[in-house]
mmCIF file of C-alpha atoms and ligand atoms in Angstrom:
data_model
loop_
_atom_site.group_PDB
_atom_site.id
_atom_site.type_symbol
_atom_site.label_atom_id
_atom_site.label_comp_id
_atom_site.label_asym_id
_atom_site.label_seq_id
_atom_site.Cartn_x
_atom_site.Cartn_y
_atom_site.Cartn_z
ATOM 1 C CA UNK A 1 -42.184 -167.012 -91.486
ATOM 2 C CA UNK A 2 -44.361 -164.558 -93.454
ATOM 3 C CA UNK A 3 -47.164 -165.625 -95.783
ATOM 4 C CA UNK A 4 -45.095 -164.772 -98.878
ATOM 5 C CA UNK A 5 -42.311 -167.105 -97.742
ATOM 6 C CA UNK A 6 -44.796 -169.844 -96.795
ATOM 7 C CA UNK A 7 -46.519 -169.805 -100.206
ATOM 8 C CA UNK A 8 -43.172 -169.613 -102.017
ATOM 9 C CA UNK A 9 -41.910 -172.669 -100.116
ATOM 10 C CA UNK A 10 -45.062 -174.610 -101.046
ATOM 11 C CA UNK A 11 -44.701 -173.416 -104.664
ATOM 12 C CA UNK A 12 -41.196 -174.923 -104.755
ATOM 13 C CA UNK A 13 -42.595 -178.224 -103.456
ATOM 14 C CA UNK A 14 -45.730 -178.337 -105.666
ATOM 15 C CA UNK A 15 -45.314 -175.777 -108.500
ATOM 16 C CA UNK A 16 -48.283 -176.838 -110.652
ATOM 17 C CA UNK A 17 -50.643 -177.240 -107.712
ATOM 18 C CA UNK A 18 -49.780 -173.917 -106.066
ATOM 19 C CA UNK A 19 -49.291 -172.029 -109.342
ATOM 20 C CA UNK A 20 -48.304 -168.695 -107.731
ATOM 21 C CA UNK A 21 -45.178 -167.485 -105.986
ATOM 22 C CA UNK A 22 -46.911 -164.765 -103.972
ATOM 23 C CA UNK A 23 -50.254 -164.604 -102.141
ATOM 24 C CA UNK A 24 -52.997 -162.487 -103.741
ATOM 25 C CA UNK A 25 -53.181 -158.850 -102.701
ATOM 26 C CA UNK A 26 -56.015 -157.496 -100.557
ATOM 27 C CA UNK A 27 -57.196 -155.566 -103.658
ATOM 28 C CA UNK A 28 -57.584 -158.730 -105.763
ATOM 29 C CA UNK A 29 -59.160 -160.571 -102.828
ATOM 30 C CA UNK A 30 -61.744 -157.810 -102.390
ATOM 31 C CA UNK A 31 -62.791 -158.017 -106.068
ATOM 32 C CA UNK A 32 -63.019 -161.831 -105.904
ATOM 33 C CA UNK A 33 -65.162 -161.671 -102.738
ATOM 34 C CA UNK A 34 -67.521 -158.929 -103.986
ATOM 35 C CA UNK A 35 -70.327 -161.335 -105.022
ATOM 36 C CA UNK A 36 -70.741 -162.384 -101.359
ATOM 37 C CA UNK A 37 -74.094 -160.808 -100.421
ATOM 38 C CA UNK A 38 -73.931 -158.173 -97.702
ATOM 39 C CA UNK A 39 -77.178 -159.425 -96.145
ATOM 40 C CA UNK A 40 -78.648 -162.801 -95.202
ATOM 41 C CA UNK A 41 -76.676 -165.952 -94.476
ATOM 42 C CA UNK A 42 -74.870 -166.935 -97.671
ATOM 43 C CA UNK A 43 -72.962 -170.185 -98.055
ATOM 44 C CA UNK A 44 -69.537 -169.258 -99.441
ATOM 45 C CA UNK A 45 -67.102 -171.906 -100.667
ATOM 46 C CA UNK A 46 -63.479 -171.072 -101.321
ATOM 47 C CA UNK A 47 -61.330 -173.342 -103.476
ATOM 48 C CA UNK A 48 -57.556 -173.188 -102.913
ATOM 49 C CA UNK A 49 -57.383 -170.631 -100.087
ATOM 50 C CA UNK A 50 -53.581 -170.975 -99.693
ATOM 51 C CA UNK A 51 -52.378 -168.669 -96.914
ATOM 52 C CA UNK A 52 -55.787 -166.961 -96.803
ATOM 53 C CA UNK A 53 -55.916 -163.502 -98.414
ATOM 54 C CA UNK A 54 -59.316 -164.293 -99.936
ATOM 55 C CA UNK A 55 -60.390 -166.053 -96.737
ATOM 56 C CA UNK A 56 -59.821 -162.733 -94.961
ATOM 57 C CA UNK A 57 -61.795 -160.793 -97.598
ATOM 58 C CA UNK A 58 -64.718 -163.238 -97.351
ATOM 59 C CA UNK A 59 -64.659 -163.070 -93.546
ATOM 60 C CA UNK A 60 -64.664 -159.260 -93.738
ATOM 61 C CA UNK A 61 -67.835 -159.398 -95.845
ATOM 62 C CA UNK A 62 -69.571 -162.107 -93.809
ATOM 63 C CA UNK A 63 -68.804 -160.949 -90.295
ATOM 64 C CA UNK A 64 -70.538 -163.644 -88.254
ATOM 65 C CA UNK A 65 -73.165 -164.413 -90.931
ATOM 66 C CA UNK A 66 -73.619 -167.465 -93.147
ATOM 67 C CA UNK A 67 -71.158 -170.318 -93.662
ATOM 68 C CA UNK A 68 -67.656 -170.227 -95.081
ATOM 69 C CA UNK A 69 -66.142 -173.507 -96.290
ATOM 70 C CA UNK A 70 -62.526 -173.490 -97.512
ATOM 71 C CA UNK A 71 -61.208 -176.524 -99.436
ATOM 72 C CA UNK A 72 -57.414 -176.769 -99.525
ATOM 73 C CA UNK A 73 -55.488 -179.778 -100.854
ATOM 74 C CA UNK A 74 -52.160 -178.835 -99.229
ATOM 75 C CA UNK A 75 -52.148 -180.104 -95.609
ATOM 76 C CA UNK A 76 -49.608 -177.512 -94.366
ATOM 77 C CA UNK A 77 -51.682 -174.635 -95.748
ATOM 78 C CA UNK A 78 -54.917 -176.190 -94.455
ATOM 79 C CA UNK A 79 -53.380 -176.408 -90.962
ATOM 80 C CA UNK A 80 -52.409 -172.729 -91.069
ATOM 81 C CA UNK A 81 -55.956 -171.740 -92.130
ATOM 82 C CA UNK A 82 -57.523 -173.803 -89.332
ATOM 83 C CA UNK A 83 -55.364 -172.079 -86.740
ATOM 84 C CA UNK A 84 -56.035 -168.577 -88.121
ATOM 85 C CA UNK A 85 -59.767 -168.757 -88.856
ATOM 86 C CA UNK A 86 -61.596 -170.955 -86.343
ATOM 87 C CA UNK A 87 -64.960 -169.736 -87.744
ATOM 88 C CA UNK A 88 -64.140 -171.127 -91.207
ATOM 89 C CA UNK A 89 -64.867 -174.793 -91.986
ATOM 90 C CA UNK A 90 -61.511 -175.834 -93.447
ATOM 91 C CA UNK A 91 -61.650 -179.071 -95.441
ATOM 92 C CA UNK A 92 -58.361 -180.786 -96.210
ATOM 93 C CA UNK A 93 -59.022 -182.265 -99.597
ATOM 94 C CA UNK A 94 -59.345 -181.956 -103.331
ATOM 95 C CA UNK A 95 -61.891 -179.518 -104.760
ATOM 96 C CA UNK A 96 -62.853 -182.247 -107.251
ATOM 97 C CA UNK A 97 -64.733 -183.764 -104.302
ATOM 98 C CA UNK A 98 -66.742 -180.598 -103.661
ATOM 99 C CA UNK A 99 -70.207 -182.153 -104.215
ATOM 100 C CA UNK A 100 -69.511 -184.884 -101.596
ATOM 101 C CA UNK A 101 -67.948 -182.347 -99.216
ATOM 102 C CA UNK A 102 -70.989 -180.060 -99.373
ATOM 103 C CA UNK A 103 -73.412 -183.008 -99.184
ATOM 104 C CA UNK A 104 -71.711 -184.151 -95.970
ATOM 105 C CA UNK A 105 -72.214 -180.639 -94.550
ATOM 106 C CA UNK A 106 -75.797 -180.491 -95.927
ATOM 107 C CA UNK A 107 -75.011 -177.266 -97.808
ATOM 108 C CA UNK A 108 -75.478 -175.840 -101.310
ATOM 109 C CA UNK A 109 -73.147 -173.055 -102.364
ATOM 110 C CA UNK A 110 -74.402 -169.533 -103.042
ATOM 111 C CA UNK A 111 -70.926 -168.388 -104.060
ATOM 112 C CA UNK A 112 -67.862 -170.429 -105.067
ATOM 113 C CA UNK A 113 -64.656 -168.392 -105.094
ATOM 114 C CA UNK A 114 -61.784 -170.133 -106.785
ATOM 115 C CA UNK A 115 -58.159 -169.149 -106.654
ATOM 116 C CA UNK A 116 -57.087 -172.434 -108.194
ATOM 117 C CA UNK A 117 -54.282 -172.114 -110.785
ATOM 118 C CA UNK A 118 -56.477 -173.069 -113.772
ATOM 119 C CA UNK A 119 -53.770 -172.215 -116.312
ATOM 120 C CA UNK A 120 -51.501 -174.871 -114.738
ATOM 121 C CA UNK A 121 -54.123 -177.595 -115.022
ATOM 122 C CA UNK A 122 -54.618 -180.053 -117.881
ATOM 123 C CA UNK A 123 -57.903 -180.506 -119.705
ATOM 124 C CA UNK A 124 -59.189 -183.427 -117.593
ATOM 125 C CA UNK A 125 -58.566 -181.747 -114.254
ATOM 126 C CA UNK A 126 -60.137 -178.477 -115.456
ATOM 127 C CA UNK A 127 -63.227 -180.378 -116.610
ATOM 128 C CA UNK A 128 -63.568 -182.361 -113.365
ATOM 129 C CA UNK A 129 -63.186 -179.236 -111.235
ATOM 130 C CA UNK A 130 -65.679 -177.260 -113.333
ATOM 131 C CA UNK A 131 -68.223 -180.111 -113.218
ATOM 132 C CA UNK A 132 -67.856 -180.316 -109.422
ATOM 133 C CA UNK A 133 -68.272 -176.549 -109.103
ATOM 134 C CA UNK A 134 -71.392 -176.504 -111.273
ATOM 135 C CA UNK A 135 -72.933 -179.409 -109.361
ATOM 136 C CA UNK A 136 -72.372 -177.552 -106.078
ATOM 137 C CA UNK A 137 -73.927 -174.206 -107.008
ATOM 138 C CA UNK A 138 -77.565 -173.307 -106.465
ATOM 139 C CA UNK A 139 -79.539 -171.926 -109.430
ATOM 140 C CA UNK A 140 -78.743 -168.334 -108.393
ATOM 141 C CA UNK A 141 -75.173 -169.270 -107.535
ATOM 142 C CA UNK A 142 -72.143 -167.221 -108.549
ATOM 143 C CA UNK A 143 -68.674 -168.543 -109.400
ATOM 144 C CA UNK A 144 -65.586 -166.349 -109.389
ATOM 145 C CA UNK A 145 -62.097 -167.215 -110.575
ATOM 146 C CA UNK A 146 -59.105 -165.067 -111.357
ATOM 147 C CA UNK A 147 -56.649 -165.100 -114.244
ATOM 148 C CA UNK A 148 -53.218 -163.525 -114.373
ATOM 149 C CA UNK A 149 -53.126 -161.054 -117.268
ATOM 150 C CA UNK A 150 -49.769 -162.270 -118.646
ATOM 151 C CA UNK A 151 -51.000 -165.895 -118.703
ATOM 152 C CA UNK A 152 -54.362 -165.263 -120.417
ATOM 153 C CA UNK A 153 -53.051 -166.161 -123.922
ATOM 154 C CA UNK A 154 -51.741 -169.581 -122.771
ATOM 155 C CA UNK A 155 -53.771 -172.478 -124.227
ATOM 156 C CA UNK A 156 -55.054 -173.834 -120.861
ATOM 157 C CA UNK A 157 -56.144 -170.314 -119.846
ATOM 158 C CA UNK A 158 -57.908 -169.760 -123.190
ATOM 159 C CA UNK A 159 -59.623 -173.147 -122.843
ATOM 160 C CA UNK A 160 -60.759 -172.324 -119.293
ATOM 161 C CA UNK A 161 -62.147 -168.942 -120.369
ATOM 162 C CA UNK A 162 -64.114 -170.578 -123.243
ATOM 163 C CA UNK A 163 -65.547 -173.202 -120.924
ATOM 164 C CA UNK A 164 -66.861 -170.484 -118.616
ATOM 165 C CA UNK A 165 -68.884 -169.131 -121.566
ATOM 166 C CA UNK A 166 -70.244 -172.637 -122.219
ATOM 167 C CA UNK A 167 -71.160 -173.315 -118.609
ATOM 168 C CA UNK A 168 -72.622 -169.985 -117.424
ATOM 169 C CA UNK A 169 -75.290 -167.642 -118.787
ATOM 170 C CA UNK A 170 -73.181 -164.569 -118.056
ATOM 171 C CA UNK A 171 -69.450 -164.028 -117.527
ATOM 172 C CA UNK A 172 -68.439 -160.573 -116.330
ATOM 173 C CA UNK A 173 -64.749 -159.673 -116.467
ATOM 174 C CA UNK A 174 -63.531 -157.251 -113.811
ATOM 175 C CA UNK A 175 -61.193 -154.363 -114.467
ATOM 176 C CA UNK A 176 -57.519 -155.324 -114.280
ATOM 177 C CA UNK A 177 -56.334 -155.354 -110.688
ATOM 178 C CA UNK A 178 -52.895 -153.806 -111.169
ATOM 179 C CA UNK A 179 -52.171 -153.806 -107.432
ATOM 180 C CA UNK A 180 -51.373 -157.517 -107.459
ATOM 181 C CA UNK A 181 -48.244 -159.417 -108.407
ATOM 182 C CA UNK A 182 -48.852 -160.338 -111.151
ATOM 183 C CA UNK A 183 -51.816 -158.158 -112.278
ATOM 184 C CA UNK A 184 -55.034 -160.147 -112.667
ATOM 185 C CA UNK A 185 -58.684 -160.009 -113.704
ATOM 186 C CA UNK A 186 -61.590 -161.734 -111.982
ATOM 187 C CA UNK A 187 -64.244 -163.662 -113.927
ATOM 188 C CA UNK A 188 -67.632 -163.353 -112.236
ATOM 189 C CA UNK A 189 -69.917 -166.072 -113.606
ATOM 190 C CA UNK A 190 -73.685 -166.167 -113.062
ATOM 191 C CA UNK A 191 -76.438 -168.544 -114.145
ATOM 192 C CA UNK A 192 -74.945 -172.047 -114.031
ATOM 193 C CA UNK A 193 -76.232 -174.015 -117.045
ATOM 194 C CA UNK A 194 -77.650 -177.375 -116.036
ATOM 195 C CA UNK A 195 -77.563 -178.691 -119.610
ATOM 196 C CA UNK A 196 -73.795 -178.191 -119.879
ATOM 197 C CA UNK A 197 -71.496 -180.567 -121.724
HETATM 198 C C1 LIG B 201 -52.614 -169.716 -106.675
HETATM 199 S S1 LIG B 201 -52.650 -170.441 -105.036
HETATM 200 C C2 LIG B 201 -53.810 -169.283 -104.339
HETATM 201 C C3 LIG B 201 -53.653 -169.122 -102.872
HETATM 202 C C4 LIG B 201 -54.508 -168.002 -102.260
HETATM 203 N N1 LIG B 201 -55.935 -168.231 -102.413
HETATM 204 C C5 LIG B 201 -54.164 -166.658 -102.848
HETATM 205 O O1 LIG B 201 -55.001 -166.123 -103.608
HETATM 206 O O2 LIG B 201 -53.080 -166.163 -102.542
HETATM 207 C C6 LIG B 201 -53.611 -171.899 -105.357
HETATM 208 C C7 LIG B 201 -54.005 -172.720 -104.141
HETATM 209 O O3 LIG B 201 -54.869 -173.777 -104.588
HETATM 210 C C8 LIG B 201 -54.541 -174.986 -103.903
HETATM 211 N N2 LIG B 201 -55.020 -176.096 -104.757
HETATM 212 C C9 LIG B 201 -54.521 -176.489 -105.955
HETATM 213 N N3 LIG B 201 -55.242 -177.508 -106.469
HETATM 214 C C10 LIG B 201 -56.240 -177.755 -105.581
HETATM 215 C C11 LIG B 201 -57.321 -178.677 -105.552
HETATM 216 N N4 LIG B 201 -57.519 -179.554 -106.562
HETATM 217 N N5 LIG B 201 -58.162 -178.666 -104.494
HETATM 218 C C12 LIG B 201 -57.977 -177.773 -103.475
HETATM 219 N N6 LIG B 201 -56.957 -176.882 -103.434
HETATM 220 C C13 LIG B 201 -56.104 -176.856 -104.474
HETATM 221 C C14 LIG B 201 -53.040 -174.901 -103.739
HETATM 222 O O4 LIG B 201 -52.567 -175.763 -102.734
HETATM 223 C C15 LIG B 201 -52.868 -173.410 -103.408
HETATM 224 O O5 LIG B 201 -53.014 -173.181 -102.030
#
């Protein structure tokens, strides 16, 4: 079974958790992974890797450097990732638990790359996930998340975008990645604010 069929099957089982019918394109994955430094040993955390298009883009940038932790709540998808990328630390669990997960690995994140379906999430879950992300980033840490262009006006997507402005010093919005179904932009957020509310 191809990755498209695998993600679609999981979407039918858990539509709000998966939030996409197709895996991200290599073009979108490359934009999302761009903040991964091309030198040193960065700690990269991926939230919601699914079938792994962004996992592949991060691995392309890292080569054998640094650490790559991928947190996936869906056990079938986590199993697939473990088999495909033995160099990636795949954690089967909820990204809400990210601070405990990283503490158990004695790591602080340099980059957190989310492909979670924020526009499908309610207020409480968005807030818990954002708080966990902020608590896991170092002071120079970068957070990236993508948004589908057609869904940007939806209230949960608007709320998420506003919260990024509250929680980070700087939010850069990428060009639209048209070569993705559906087209998307990537938010690249720098300067986590420690005094956030
Ligand atoms: C939109 S899909 C993205 C999949 C893949 N990264 C891509 O870009 O094609 C969202 C993924 O996030 C996972 N997910 C949703 N909520 C999660 C959570 N709270 N913690 C960890 N993973 C979660 C889903 O199981 C799914 O694999």
